[in-house]
Each structure stands twice: as structure tokens, then as C-alpha cells.
Amino acid sequence: MRFPPLLVFILLLLNLHANAQGDPIDSLKSKLSDCSTVQCKMEALANIGRAFYYLSPDSALKYTELGLEVALLDTTNMDSLYYESYNALLNNAAFINQKKGNYYDAILLYQRSIEAFVKFADSGSSSSAYLNIATLYNEIGETEAALDAAKSFNQGLSTEDNNALGHCHVLLGDLALKTDNQEQALNHFNSALNFFTLDDARAGKAEASCRIGQVYFTRRDYRTAQLYFRDAFCFAEQSLDAEAISLSAYHLATVQRKQDNTDSAIYFGKLALQHAVDIQFPSSIRNAAFLMYEVYAATGMTADALRMHVLYKEQDDILRNQDAVKIATRQQLKADFEEQQAQERAEQERLKLIQDEDIRRQKIYTWSSVGIGTLFLLLLLIAVRSYRNKQKSEQQISAQNKLLAVKNKEIESSIVVADRIQRALLPTTERWNNLFPDSFIFYRPKDIVSGDFYFTATNGNYTYLACCDSTGHGVPGAFVSLLNISFMNEAISDRKITEPGEILDFVRMRLTERLTDDQTNEGMDGILMRFERENPHTLCYSASNNRPLVVRNRTAISLNTNKMPVGKSGLPGSPFMTSEFQLEKGDLIVLYTDGFADQFGGPQGKKFRYKALENLLSDSADASCVDIEKSLNDTFTFWKGEIEQTDDVLVIGIRV
């Protein structure tokens, strides 16, 4: 049989790939033997498992499960690298179990992976876990569950994550085909091809091209289908992905057979079968064997046809067993769902009983309060009447006025003392300059004491800076700020919590414990940043409502924030996310509360607005920090004019 030059070139590539399989595994095992830490062993075992995947799924699963066992040997340093390796092992184990037909075990492993991603607050990685479990649900026929998982996957994607977006569109296209919506499926597959092309993901381009070719093959447009199948085959060969090679070769064989190109059909059919056997995929082996059986039978090659039919039946029996496993998995998932619903109903009933008891107690408190209030009102009326009877002369009124003036002076003196106490909790000028030598603080309380505050703390190599706005201003705001400072200091200094998001979670928890009144919503909005001495250009932060700014090249970059306050009105069970941002030399980091932007003033008596504040900071970013602070002060004073100050004002800037 003669082959076109392209096929000869592809065959040479296959031989080169096959000869290169042994070396990487030996190298990876050598790296494993050199590992002395749990982290290193986890990474090495995950890589060995991936390398064994196409050669021996059982060996791949053995090394992956060994990696999961190693991960539990030492959990004292569960940092980002630990979670990255741990979740790679979980996903590898789930994927191998899925390919081996252990669907329920695979689902449990994917769910563990998602839980670990959520704990680590890595939305991009949790998105990939949702894609894997969506693909599995699709494979076992749970279409609705697959769609739900696909939606969760899509919500966590970055618009720059082209490879993930490509896989998402492949999945959505497969789901569209299940409802016989070919046009929608074709749109998704073309979108997937575009996204894979942006990242030059060759295995992905092969998969998307195969899907497009399948749609045209279904429409009996064999010429167009063949073009896409040939593209897929070339992409697969370039990627050296055995699964992609087998799939694209199989589709090329089917379209060649439809066009009566028997020699090409036999060549590509053998190639598809060879790679399917190499990776031990029963469905691919069965499809290729049945295709070869039909071709051999049509050309009178009876013995070969019989051999292919026997192979087809063997693999078909395996797949029938897998179908039974899929049905059992769906039944188990249904049972798990019903059990979960029963638990939720029981929990709801328990909560209702607690709520009913709270309502009964509240009624008792309400009626008691009414009785006490009525008694207090009567006593007040009696006191007022008695007071009026005693006011018989101007001298008595004058004496009362003097007494009131004394009381007012005492109150004002107390507030001044409170201001000294509050300022004592703020960083001293010397400490601030040591921590942030090139910086400014524009701090203008509305009253003597303030609900706005700034806070610094150190923990090992970490330095923390907070810019916060407590509920209220004046004396009430100051009291809340004292609580917030105390709880933040407890989280960092006493509890040794390092992640900014977890620190805000702790402050919220402590506020909820201390402020038990249901009508009390005291808390704060704010920004908490963490600077690392050994890695000064990586900014780690968590924000509540207020957005941090980074001014770079006179352009303001608005960073992410959590749309909830640190207090009882926060979303129940929603943790504060910790984010990172890479700084550059010369960047100006800006933290601020809402006081400056919400100040009324100007010609029309309107708010200053956040956009105007960003523009002001961008325009003056090249100036020194002293000049920026002066610009803020001059602008605020001019804008406010004769109008009363609306709220406490705090703006902090730090030059990198």
C-alpha cells in the first residue's frame, strides 16, 4: 500500500514519540528519590502519575494515591504550594478513576478538590475542578448536573484563560448536541477552536476540530468533515497526545470509508486502533474494531473481519458493564441527594424550633420593656412637674445654666481624653516612618474622635496595614473602632493568622460574638494589606466594600473588593477573599475610606465622587508624597467650603 508523503511524515513522528516514553518516567523517579520534603514528594508523585497515565492507568493511580497519602503526613505548612500539589493529586486521581469507570469514586474526589480550592480561595483552580466534574456528569448522562457544574465553571473563569474557555465551549457543544441543536453546538465548537488557537493548545485544537467535523459528518457533508478531521489529526500529531491521535484517526477512517477510499480507511483505522489499545480506552477500541470489521468484510478479508468482530464484542461487553456502573452511579447520586435533602429538612425543623423559642422570649422581653418604659415615663412626668415647681426665680435658672455649662465642659474634656486614648492606639509617627518611609496620611475626623482609623502590625516577615471606616462617627464610631482595632490585633498578634481575608473573617466573628443585639449592625468597611519583607513587590490584600488603588504611570488601577461589610450584615458563610497584585517600582498604593468621596461641596453642593478622587490621585502621582497630601488637603478644603464636613476622612498613600 502506498501512502501520501504527509502520512509517511506522521508515521515517523509516531515512532519518535514511542521511543521517547521511558526516559521522562526514569528522570521523575530519580527526582522523587532526591526529595526530602513533603511538598517535593507530592509534586514528584503527581508528575509520575501523569506520565504513567497513557502507559499504565493502574500505575498512574498507584503513584497518585501514594501522593495523597504523603500529603497527609505533614499538614503544618498548608500554604499555596501545598494546596496546588494536593489539588493536582486529587484531580489526577479523579480523572484516572473516571477513565477506569469508577465514576462514583471520581465524583467524590472532584468534590474534595472543589472543597480544597474553595478553602484556598483559588477561583481559577476551582473552575477547572468544576469543568472536570461537569465532563464526568455529561459522560454518565446527568445532563442537568453537567449544566450546573458548567455554569459554576464559567463563572470563575478569567477572560484571558483561553484554554479553559475552549474546554468550556467543547462541553457546552456536547450538551447542545444532546438536545439535537446542531447550530448551537457548531457555534460552541468554533468558539472552542478559536480559544485553543489563541494559546496554541494543539490537543485542544484537535478535539475542537474533531467535534466540528462530526457535526458536518452527521449532515453528510463528507468533504467539509474530512477537512476538519485532517486538521484535527495534524494537531493531534503535533501534540503527541495518543487519545487525540486515536480519535482523529478514527474519524478520518470513517469519512474515507464513506468516500470509498478503502486503503486510506484501513490505514487510519489501524492507526486509531493501535493508539486506542496503547491507552486502553474501551470505547475507542470498540469503535475502531467495528469500523475495521466493516471495511474488512466489505473487501472480502474474512479472517481479519472475524478477528476485528471478536475484539469489538470483547470491548462492547466491557462498555456494557461500564454502562451498568453509570446507572448505579446515577442511582447512588440520587440516594445521596435524597439523604442530603432529608438532613436539610431536619436542620430546618431544628432551626424553626429555635426561632419559635426566640420569638417567645422576644415577646417576653418586649412586654417587659413596655412595662418598664411606662413606669419610667410616669416617673419622668413626676420629675418634670417637680422641677417646674422648683423654678421660682431667675437665680435658680442661672444656677442651672452654669451647672449645664460645667457638665458640657466635663463632657468635652472627656471626649478630648478619649481622643488621646484613640490616637495612642494608632501607629506613632516614628513607627510609621520606619515601616513606610515614602508615604502620606491625610486624616481629618469629623468630630474630635473618629470612626475612621489606620492600623499597623507585624508578624514575622509580614507587615500589615489597615485603612478602615467603622460604623458611625464621633463617640459611637470611636467605640466601634476600638473594638475593631482590638480584634484585628488579636487575630494577627495572638492568633497568628496570616491571610488578610481570614483576619477579616475573624474580626467579623468576634464582632458577632460581642454585639449580640439583633438590632445592632456595627462593624466596618476597610482594606487590609499584607507586605512581605522578602517579597516586597507582591501585594496581598483583602477589602471590604472599599477598593484599593494602585496608581501606575498616572493611571489608577482599581483592585478587587468583597461586596460586604465586616459585621453582622455580611453574607452568612461567605468568607473574605484574599487577593494578590504584582507591584512595580514607582507604584503608588492608595487606601481610603468613603469620607472624601462623599463630602458635599463645590458650586452645586454635590458629592465629590470616587472618580474625581481617582483623577486627583492620578494627576498628582508623580509628585512627592508630601505634595500629594497637600494637594488632597487643599482640594478637600476648597470643595467643602462653608458646608459642614459630612463624615470622617482618611486617605493613605505608600510609594513602592
PDB file of N, CA and C in Angstrom, residues 144-231:
ATOM      1  N   GLU A 144     -28.436  17.681  33.509  1.00  0.00           N
ATOM      2  CA  GLU A 144     -28.715  18.875  34.318  1.00  0.00           C
ATOM      3  C   GLU A 144     -27.562  19.169  35.279  1.00  0.00           C
ATOM      4  N   ALA A 145     -27.038  18.111  35.917  1.00  0.00           N
ATOM      5  CA  ALA A 145     -25.897  18.313  36.818  1.00  0.00           C
ATOM      6  C   ALA A 145     -24.689  18.817  36.049  1.00  0.00           C
ATOM      7  N   ALA A 146     -24.508  18.325  34.810  1.00  0.00           N
ATOM      8  CA  ALA A 146     -23.394  18.790  33.980  1.00  0.00           C
ATOM      9  C   ALA A 146     -23.540  20.269  33.645  1.00  0.00           C
ATOM     10  N   LEU A 147     -24.775  20.692  33.320  1.00  0.00           N
ATOM     11  CA  LEU A 147     -25.011  22.110  33.017  1.00  0.00           C
ATOM     12  C   LEU A 147     -24.745  22.992  34.231  1.00  0.00           C
ATOM     13  N   ASP A 148     -25.203  22.555  35.412  1.00  0.00           N
ATOM     14  CA  ASP A 148     -24.969  23.333  36.635  1.00  0.00           C
ATOM     15  C   ASP A 148     -23.471  23.486  36.904  1.00  0.00           C
ATOM     16  N   ALA A 149     -22.737  22.383  36.767  1.00  0.00           N
ATOM     17  CA  ALA A 149     -21.291  22.446  37.002  1.00  0.00           C
ATOM     18  C   ALA A 149     -20.599  23.318  35.955  1.00  0.00           C
ATOM     19  N   ALA A 150     -21.094  23.242  34.700  1.00  0.00           N
ATOM     20  CA  ALA A 150     -20.511  24.073  33.640  1.00  0.00           C
ATOM     21  C   ALA A 150     -20.723  25.558  33.929  1.00  0.00           C
ATOM     22  N   LYS A 151     -21.904  25.911  34.483  1.00  0.00           N
ATOM     23  CA  LYS A 151     -22.172  27.304  34.839  1.00  0.00           C
ATOM     24  C   LYS A 151     -21.215  27.765  35.942  1.00  0.00           C
ATOM     25  N   SER A 152     -21.014  26.911  36.964  1.00  0.00           N
ATOM     26  CA  SER A 152     -20.085  27.256  38.038  1.00  0.00           C
ATOM     27  C   SER A 152     -18.677  27.417  37.494  1.00  0.00           C
ATOM     28  N   PHE A 153     -18.314  26.561  36.541  1.00  0.00           N
ATOM     29  CA  PHE A 153     -17.003  26.650  35.895  1.00  0.00           C
ATOM     30  C   PHE A 153     -16.849  27.976  35.165  1.00  0.00           C
ATOM     31  N   ASN A 154     -17.866  28.343  34.373  1.00  0.00           N
ATOM     32  CA  ASN A 154     -17.790  29.540  33.535  1.00  0.00           C
ATOM     33  C   ASN A 154     -17.740  30.812  34.374  1.00  0.00           C
ATOM     34  N   GLN A 155     -18.436  30.802  35.529  1.00  0.00           N
ATOM     35  CA  GLN A 155     -18.478  31.999  36.377  1.00  0.00           C
ATOM     36  C   GLN A 155     -17.116  32.327  36.965  1.00  0.00           C
ATOM     37  N   GLY A 156     -16.277  31.310  37.189  1.00  0.00           N
ATOM     38  CA  GLY A 156     -14.978  31.563  37.805  1.00  0.00           C
ATOM     39  C   GLY A 156     -13.860  31.819  36.835  1.00  0.00           C
ATOM     40  N   LEU A 157     -14.175  31.851  35.518  1.00  0.00           N
ATOM     41  CA  LEU A 157     -13.121  31.973  34.516  1.00  0.00           C
ATOM     42  C   LEU A 157     -12.661  33.417  34.337  1.00  0.00           C
ATOM     43  N   SER A 158     -11.394  33.561  34.074  1.00  0.00           N
ATOM     44  CA  SER A 158     -10.856  34.847  33.617  1.00  0.00           C
ATOM     45  C   SER A 158     -11.027  34.931  32.111  1.00  0.00           C
ATOM     46  N   THR A 159     -11.267  36.159  31.619  1.00  0.00           N
ATOM     47  CA  THR A 159     -11.436  36.334  30.170  1.00  0.00           C
ATOM     48  C   THR A 159     -10.148  36.047  29.422  1.00  0.00           C
ATOM     49  N   GLU A 160      -9.010  35.940  30.132  1.00  0.00           N
ATOM     50  CA  GLU A 160      -7.741  35.645  29.486  1.00  0.00           C
ATOM     51  C   GLU A 160      -7.382  34.165  29.573  1.00  0.00           C
ATOM     52  N   ASP A 161      -8.237  33.348  30.195  1.00  0.00           N
ATOM     53  CA  ASP A 161      -7.970  31.921  30.344  1.00  0.00           C
ATOM     54  C   ASP A 161      -8.480  31.195  29.107  1.00  0.00           C
ATOM     55  N   ASN A 162      -7.749  31.333  28.002  1.00  0.00           N
ATOM     56  CA  ASN A 162      -8.234  30.835  26.716  1.00  0.00           C
ATOM     57  C   ASN A 162      -8.408  29.321  26.690  1.00  0.00           C
ATOM     58  N   ASN A 163      -7.450  28.584  27.269  1.00  0.00           N
ATOM     59  CA  ASN A 163      -7.525  27.127  27.235  1.00  0.00           C
ATOM     60  C   ASN A 163      -8.755  26.624  27.993  1.00  0.00           C
ATOM     61  N   ALA A 164      -8.993  27.204  29.175  1.00  0.00           N
ATOM     62  CA  ALA A 164     -10.164  26.796  29.952  1.00  0.00           C
ATOM     63  C   ALA A 164     -11.461  27.170  29.240  1.00  0.00           C
ATOM     64  N   LEU A 165     -11.495  28.357  28.635  1.00  0.00           N
ATOM     65  CA  LEU A 165     -12.679  28.762  27.885  1.00  0.00           C
ATOM     66  C   LEU A 165     -12.931  27.817  26.712  1.00  0.00           C
ATOM     67  N   GLY A 166     -11.852  27.343  26.082  1.00  0.00           N
ATOM     68  CA  GLY A 166     -12.011  26.390  24.992  1.00  0.00           C
ATOM     69  C   GLY A 166     -12.659  25.103  25.468  1.00  0.00           C
ATOM     70  N   HIS A 167     -12.184  24.546  26.576  1.00  0.00           N
ATOM     71  CA  HIS A 167     -12.771  23.310  27.110  1.00  0.00           C
ATOM     72  C   HIS A 167     -14.234  23.528  27.519  1.00  0.00           C
ATOM     73  N   CYS A 168     -14.515  24.714  28.052  1.00  0.00           N
ATOM     74  CA  CYS A 168     -15.898  25.014  28.442  1.00  0.00           C
ATOM     75  C   CYS A 168     -16.818  24.967  27.225  1.00  0.00           C
ATOM     76  N   HIS A 169     -16.394  25.559  26.112  1.00  0.00           N
ATOM     77  CA  HIS A 169     -17.234  25.567  24.913  1.00  0.00           C
ATOM     78  C   HIS A 169     -17.370  24.161  24.305  1.00  0.00           C
ATOM     79  N   VAL A 170     -16.324  23.336  24.414  1.00  0.00           N
ATOM     80  CA  VAL A 170     -16.461  21.945  23.952  1.00  0.00           C
ATOM     81  C   VAL A 170     -17.551  21.231  24.742  1.00  0.00           C
ATOM     82  N   LEU A 171     -17.540  21.406  26.062  1.00  0.00           N
ATOM     83  CA  LEU A 171     -18.547  20.768  26.905  1.00  0.00           C
ATOM     84  C   LEU A 171     -19.949  21.279  26.578  1.00  0.00           C
ATOM     85  N   LEU A 172     -20.093  22.601  26.439  1.00  0.00           N
ATOM     86  CA  LEU A 172     -21.403  23.170  26.126  1.00  0.00           C
ATOM     87  C   LEU A 172     -21.886  22.700  24.753  1.00  0.00           C
ATOM     88  N   GLY A 173     -20.948  22.523  23.803  1.00  0.00           N
ATOM     89  CA  GLY A 173     -21.326  21.998  22.493  1.00  0.00           C
ATOM     90  C   GLY A 173     -21.827  20.565  22.586  1.00  0.00           C
ATOM     91  N   ASP A 174     -21.147  19.733  23.391  1.00  0.00           N
ATOM     92  CA  ASP A 174     -21.611  18.352  23.589  1.00  0.00           C
ATOM     93  C   ASP A 174     -23.008  18.318  24.190  1.00  0.00           C
ATOM     94  N   LEU A 175     -23.265  19.195  25.166  1.00  0.00           N
ATOM     95  CA  LEU A 175     -24.583  19.234  25.794  1.00  0.00           C
ATOM     96  C   LEU A 175     -25.648  19.715  24.803  1.00  0.00           C
ATOM     97  N   ALA A 176     -25.274  20.647  23.909  1.00  0.00           N
ATOM     98  CA  ALA A 176     -26.221  21.109  22.887  1.00  0.00           C
ATOM     99  C   ALA A 176     -26.573  19.990  21.915  1.00  0.00           C
ATOM    100  N   LEU A 177     -25.589  19.135  21.591  1.00  0.00           N
ATOM    101  CA  LEU A 177     -25.868  18.004  20.686  1.00  0.00           C
ATOM    102  C   LEU A 177     -26.850  17.029  21.308  1.00  0.00           C
ATOM    103  N   LYS A 178     -26.864  16.927  22.646  1.00  0.00           N
ATOM    104  CA  LYS A 178     -27.795  16.012  23.290  1.00  0.00           C
ATOM    105  C   LYS A 178     -29.244  16.456  23.116  1.00  0.00           C
ATOM    106  N   THR A 179     -29.455  17.753  22.844  1.00  0.00           N
ATOM    107  CA  THR A 179     -30.806  18.258  22.554  1.00  0.00           C
ATOM    108  C   THR A 179     -31.001  18.452  21.053  1.00  0.00           C
ATOM    109  N   ASP A 180     -30.071  17.893  20.257  1.00  0.00           N
ATOM    110  CA  ASP A 180     -30.139  17.921  18.789  1.00  0.00           C
ATOM    111  C   ASP A 180     -30.110  19.351  18.247  1.00  0.00           C
ATOM    112  N   ASN A 181     -29.444  20.249  18.956  1.00  0.00           N
ATOM    113  CA  ASN A 181     -29.298  21.635  18.495  1.00  0.00           C
ATOM    114  C   ASN A 181     -27.922  21.759  17.840  1.00  0.00           C
ATOM    115  N   GLN A 182     -27.842  21.365  16.567  1.00  0.00           N
ATOM    116  CA  GLN A 182     -26.559  21.317  15.882  1.00  0.00           C
ATOM    117  C   GLN A 182     -25.952  22.703  15.676  1.00  0.00           C
ATOM    118  N   GLU A 183     -26.783  23.695  15.368  1.00  0.00           N
ATOM    119  CA  GLU A 183     -26.249  25.041  15.129  1.00  0.00           C
ATOM    120  C   GLU A 183     -25.592  25.606  16.384  1.00  0.00           C
ATOM    121  N   GLN A 184     -26.289  25.437  17.503  1.00  0.00           N
ATOM    122  CA  GLN A 184     -25.709  25.921  18.766  1.00  0.00           C
ATOM    123  C   GLN A 184     -24.427  25.159  19.090  1.00  0.00           C
ATOM    124  N   ALA A 185     -24.434  23.856  18.857  1.00  0.00           N
ATOM    125  CA  ALA A 185     -23.239  23.054  19.108  1.00  0.00           C
ATOM    126  C   ALA A 185     -22.087  23.513  18.221  1.00  0.00           C
ATOM    127  N   LEU A 186     -22.380  23.759  16.935  1.00  0.00           N
ATOM    128  CA  LEU A 186     -21.338  24.188  15.997  1.00  0.00           C
ATOM    129  C   LEU A 186     -20.737  25.530  16.428  1.00  0.00           C
ATOM    130  N   ASN A 187     -21.584  26.442  16.916  1.00  0.00           N
ATOM    131  CA  ASN A 187     -21.091  27.739  17.404  1.00  0.00           C
ATOM    132  C   ASN A 187     -20.130  27.549  18.580  1.00  0.00           C
ATOM    133  N   HIS A 188     -20.519  26.654  19.506  1.00  0.00           N
ATOM    134  CA  HIS A 188     -19.649  26.403  20.665  1.00  0.00           C
ATOM    135  C   HIS A 188     -18.326  25.778  20.231  1.00  0.00           C
ATOM    136  N   PHE A 189     -18.363  24.812  19.316  1.00  0.00           N
ATOM    137  CA  PHE A 189     -17.130  24.147  18.885  1.00  0.00           C
ATOM    138  C   PHE A 189     -16.205  25.116  18.151  1.00  0.00           C
ATOM    139  N   ASN A 190     -16.771  26.004  17.319  1.00  0.00           N
ATOM    140  CA  ASN A 190     -15.941  27.007  16.626  1.00  0.00           C
ATOM    141  C   ASN A 190     -15.319  27.986  17.629  1.00  0.00           C
ATOM    142  N   SER A 191     -16.110  28.370  18.654  1.00  0.00           N
ATOM    143  CA  SER A 191     -15.556  29.239  19.705  1.00  0.00           C
ATOM    144  C   SER A 191     -14.412  28.532  20.420  1.00  0.00           C
ATOM    145  N   ALA A 192     -14.594  27.236  20.700  1.00  0.00           N
ATOM    146  CA  ALA A 192     -13.533  26.468  21.363  1.00  0.00           C
ATOM    147  C   ALA A 192     -12.268  26.449  20.517  1.00  0.00           C
ATOM    148  N   LEU A 193     -12.425  26.229  19.213  1.00  0.00           N
ATOM    149  CA  LEU A 193     -11.259  26.202  18.323  1.00  0.00           C
ATOM    150  C   LEU A 193     -10.519  27.549  18.349  1.00  0.00           C
ATOM    151  N   ASN A 194     -11.278  28.648  18.364  1.00  0.00           N
ATOM    152  CA  ASN A 194     -10.661  29.984  18.407  1.00  0.00           C
ATOM    153  C   ASN A 194      -9.860  30.181  19.692  1.00  0.00           C
ATOM    154  N   PHE A 195     -10.448  29.763  20.827  1.00  0.00           N
ATOM    155  CA  PHE A 195      -9.756  29.941  22.108  1.00  0.00           C
ATOM    156  C   PHE A 195      -8.498  29.066  22.177  1.00  0.00           C
ATOM    157  N   PHE A 196      -8.598  27.805  21.717  1.00  0.00           N
ATOM    158  CA  PHE A 196      -7.418  26.930  21.727  1.00  0.00           C
ATOM    159  C   PHE A 196      -6.322  27.482  20.814  1.00  0.00           C
ATOM    160  N   THR A 197      -6.733  28.092  19.690  1.00  0.00           N
ATOM    161  CA  THR A 197      -5.748  28.652  18.746  1.00  0.00           C
ATOM    162  C   THR A 197      -4.987  29.811  19.385  1.00  0.00           C
ATOM    163  N   LEU A 198      -5.665  30.624  20.220  1.00  0.00           N
ATOM    164  CA  LEU A 198      -5.001  31.752  20.880  1.00  0.00           C
ATOM    165  C   LEU A 198      -3.853  31.285  21.767  1.00  0.00           C
ATOM    166  N   ASP A 199      -4.007  30.118  22.405  1.00  0.00           N
ATOM    167  CA  ASP A 199      -2.959  29.567  23.273  1.00  0.00           C
ATOM    168  C   ASP A 199      -2.110  28.515  22.569  1.00  0.00           C
ATOM    169  N   ASP A 200      -2.385  28.269  21.274  1.00  0.00           N
ATOM    170  CA  ASP A 200      -1.708  27.203  20.522  1.00  0.00           C
ATOM    171  C   ASP A 200      -1.775  25.883  21.292  1.00  0.00           C
ATOM    172  N   ALA A 201      -2.965  25.584  21.848  1.00  0.00           N
ATOM    173  CA  ALA A 201      -3.184  24.324  22.559  1.00  0.00           C
ATOM    174  C   ALA A 201      -3.536  23.263  21.520  1.00  0.00           C
ATOM    175  N   ARG A 202      -2.534  22.468  21.118  1.00  0.00           N
ATOM    176  CA  ARG A 202      -2.728  21.598  19.962  1.00  0.00           C
ATOM    177  C   ARG A 202      -3.693  20.456  20.236  1.00  0.00           C
ATOM    178  N   ALA A 203      -3.604  19.845  21.414  1.00  0.00           N
ATOM    179  CA  ALA A 203      -4.567  18.788  21.739  1.00  0.00           C
ATOM    180  C   ALA A 203      -5.980  19.359  21.770  1.00  0.00           C
ATOM    181  N   GLY A 204      -6.123  20.573  22.292  1.00  0.00           N
ATOM    182  CA  GLY A 204      -7.436  21.222  22.313  1.00  0.00           C
ATOM    183  C   GLY A 204      -7.922  21.520  20.906  1.00  0.00           C
ATOM    184  N   LYS A 205      -7.018  22.012  20.036  1.00  0.00           N
ATOM    185  CA  LYS A 205      -7.427  22.287  18.651  1.00  0.00           C
ATOM    186  C   LYS A 205      -7.848  20.996  17.947  1.00  0.00           C
ATOM    187  N   ALA A 206      -7.163  19.886  18.254  1.00  0.00           N
ATOM    188  CA  ALA A 206      -7.549  18.603  17.662  1.00  0.00           C
ATOM    189  C   ALA A 206      -8.949  18.194  18.122  1.00  0.00           C
ATOM    190  N   GLU A 207      -9.221  18.367  19.421  1.00  0.00           N
ATOM    191  CA  GLU A 207     -10.530  17.989  19.964  1.00  0.00           C
ATOM    192  C   GLU A 207     -11.642  18.832  19.336  1.00  0.00           C
ATOM    193  N   ALA A 208     -11.440  20.166  19.270  1.00  0.00           N
ATOM    194  CA  ALA A 208     -12.472  21.045  18.714  1.00  0.00           C
ATOM    195  C   ALA A 208     -12.688  20.752  17.226  1.00  0.00           C
ATOM    196  N   SER A 209     -11.606  20.530  16.476  1.00  0.00           N
ATOM    197  CA  SER A 209     -11.741  20.237  15.042  1.00  0.00           C
ATOM    198  C   SER A 209     -12.498  18.935  14.827  1.00  0.00           C
ATOM    199  N   CYS A 210     -12.233  17.917  15.661  1.00  0.00           N
ATOM    200  CA  CYS A 210     -12.978  16.650  15.569  1.00  0.00           C
ATOM    201  C   CYS A 210     -14.469  16.878  15.794  1.00  0.00           C
ATOM    202  N   ARG A 211     -14.801  17.703  16.806  1.00  0.00           N
ATOM    203  CA  ARG A 211     -16.209  17.945  17.105  1.00  0.00           C
ATOM    204  C   ARG A 211     -16.900  18.630  15.921  1.00  0.00           C
ATOM    205  N   ILE A 212     -16.223  19.618  15.315  1.00  0.00           N
ATOM    206  CA  ILE A 212     -16.817  20.311  14.163  1.00  0.00           C
ATOM    207  C   ILE A 212     -17.002  19.334  12.999  1.00  0.00           C
ATOM    208  N   GLY A 213     -15.967  18.508  12.756  1.00  0.00           N
ATOM    209  CA  GLY A 213     -16.067  17.522  11.688  1.00  0.00           C
ATOM    210  C   GLY A 213     -17.206  16.556  11.909  1.00  0.00           C
ATOM    211  N   GLN A 214     -17.464  16.167  13.185  1.00  0.00           N
ATOM    212  CA  GLN A 214     -18.562  15.243  13.481  1.00  0.00           C
ATOM    213  C   GLN A 214     -19.917  15.851  13.103  1.00  0.00           C
ATOM    214  N   VAL A 215     -20.092  17.162  13.356  1.00  0.00           N
ATOM    215  CA  VAL A 215     -21.362  17.802  13.001  1.00  0.00           C
ATOM    216  C   VAL A 215     -21.564  17.759  11.487  1.00  0.00           C
ATOM    217  N   TYR A 216     -20.514  18.093  10.726  1.00  0.00           N
ATOM    218  CA  TYR A 216     -20.645  18.046   9.264  1.00  0.00           C
ATOM    219  C   TYR A 216     -20.807  16.615   8.765  1.00  0.00           C
ATOM    220  N   PHE A 217     -20.183  15.645   9.446  1.00  0.00           N
ATOM    221  CA  PHE A 217     -20.351  14.243   9.058  1.00  0.00           C
ATOM    222  C   PHE A 217     -21.804  13.820   9.251  1.00  0.00           C
ATOM    223  N   THR A 218     -22.416  14.270  10.361  1.00  0.00           N
ATOM    224  CA  THR A 218     -23.829  13.955  10.608  1.00  0.00           C
ATOM    225  C   THR A 218     -24.712  14.547   9.517  1.00  0.00           C
ATOM    226  N   ARG A 219     -24.308  15.704   9.004  1.00  0.00           N
ATOM    227  CA  ARG A 219     -25.065  16.345   7.928  1.00  0.00           C
ATOM    228  C   ARG A 219     -24.742  15.752   6.538  1.00  0.00           C
ATOM    229  N   ARG A 220     -23.843  14.747   6.517  1.00  0.00           N
ATOM    230  CA  ARG A 220     -23.408  14.086   5.269  1.00  0.00           C
ATOM    231  C   ARG A 220     -22.617  15.021   4.349  1.00  0.00           C
ATOM    232  N   ASP A 221     -22.052  16.036   4.937  1.00  0.00           N
ATOM    233  CA  ASP A 221     -21.145  16.911   4.192  1.00  0.00           C
ATOM    234  C   ASP A 221     -19.736  16.359   4.414  1.00  0.00           C
ATOM    235  N   TYR A 222     -19.431  15.242   3.719  1.00  0.00           N
ATOM    236  CA  TYR A 222     -18.204  14.498   3.993  1.00  0.00           C
ATOM    237  C   TYR A 222     -16.944  15.271   3.611  1.00  0.00           C
ATOM    238  N   ARG A 223     -17.050  16.111   2.595  1.00  0.00           N
ATOM    239  CA  ARG A 223     -15.868  16.862   2.166  1.00  0.00           C
ATOM    240  C   ARG A 223     -15.414  17.832   3.265  1.00  0.00           C
ATOM    241  N   THR A 224     -16.390  18.588   3.808  1.00  0.00           N
ATOM    242  CA  THR A 224     -16.045  19.530   4.893  1.00  0.00           C
ATOM    243  C   THR A 224     -15.596  18.776   6.140  1.00  0.00           C
ATOM    244  N   ALA A 225     -16.282  17.671   6.428  1.00  0.00           N
ATOM    245  CA  ALA A 225     -15.909  16.871   7.593  1.00  0.00           C
ATOM    246  C   ALA A 225     -14.474  16.381   7.472  1.00  0.00           C
ATOM    247  N   GLN A 226     -14.085  15.920   6.266  1.00  0.00           N
ATOM    248  CA  GLN A 226     -12.728  15.413   6.065  1.00  0.00           C
ATOM    249  C   GLN A 226     -11.687  16.499   6.308  1.00  0.00           C
ATOM    250  N   LEU A 227     -11.969  17.730   5.880  1.00  0.00           N
ATOM    251  CA  LEU A 227     -11.027  18.828   6.100  1.00  0.00           C
ATOM    252  C   LEU A 227     -10.759  19.042   7.590  1.00  0.00           C
ATOM    253  N   TYR A 228     -11.853  19.050   8.388  1.00  0.00           N
ATOM    254  CA  TYR A 228     -11.689  19.271   9.832  1.00  0.00           C
ATOM    255  C   TYR A 228     -11.015  18.074  10.494  1.00  0.00           C
ATOM    256  N   PHE A 229     -11.336  16.827  10.036  1.00  0.00           N
ATOM    257  CA  PHE A 229     -10.701  15.649  10.619  1.00  0.00           C
ATOM    258  C   PHE A 229      -9.202  15.636  10.314  1.00  0.00           C
ATOM    259  N   ARG A 230      -8.797  16.074   9.107  1.00  0.00           N
ATOM    260  CA  ARG A 230      -7.371  16.121   8.775  1.00  0.00           C
ATOM    261  C   ARG A 230      -6.646  17.173   9.628  1.00  0.00           C
ATOM    262  N   ASP A 231      -7.320  18.343   9.809  1.00  0.00           N
ATOM    263  CA  ASP A 231      -6.729  19.354  10.705  1.00  0.00           C
ATOM    264  C   ASP A 231      -6.554  18.789  12.113  1.00  0.00           C
TER     265      ASP A 231
END
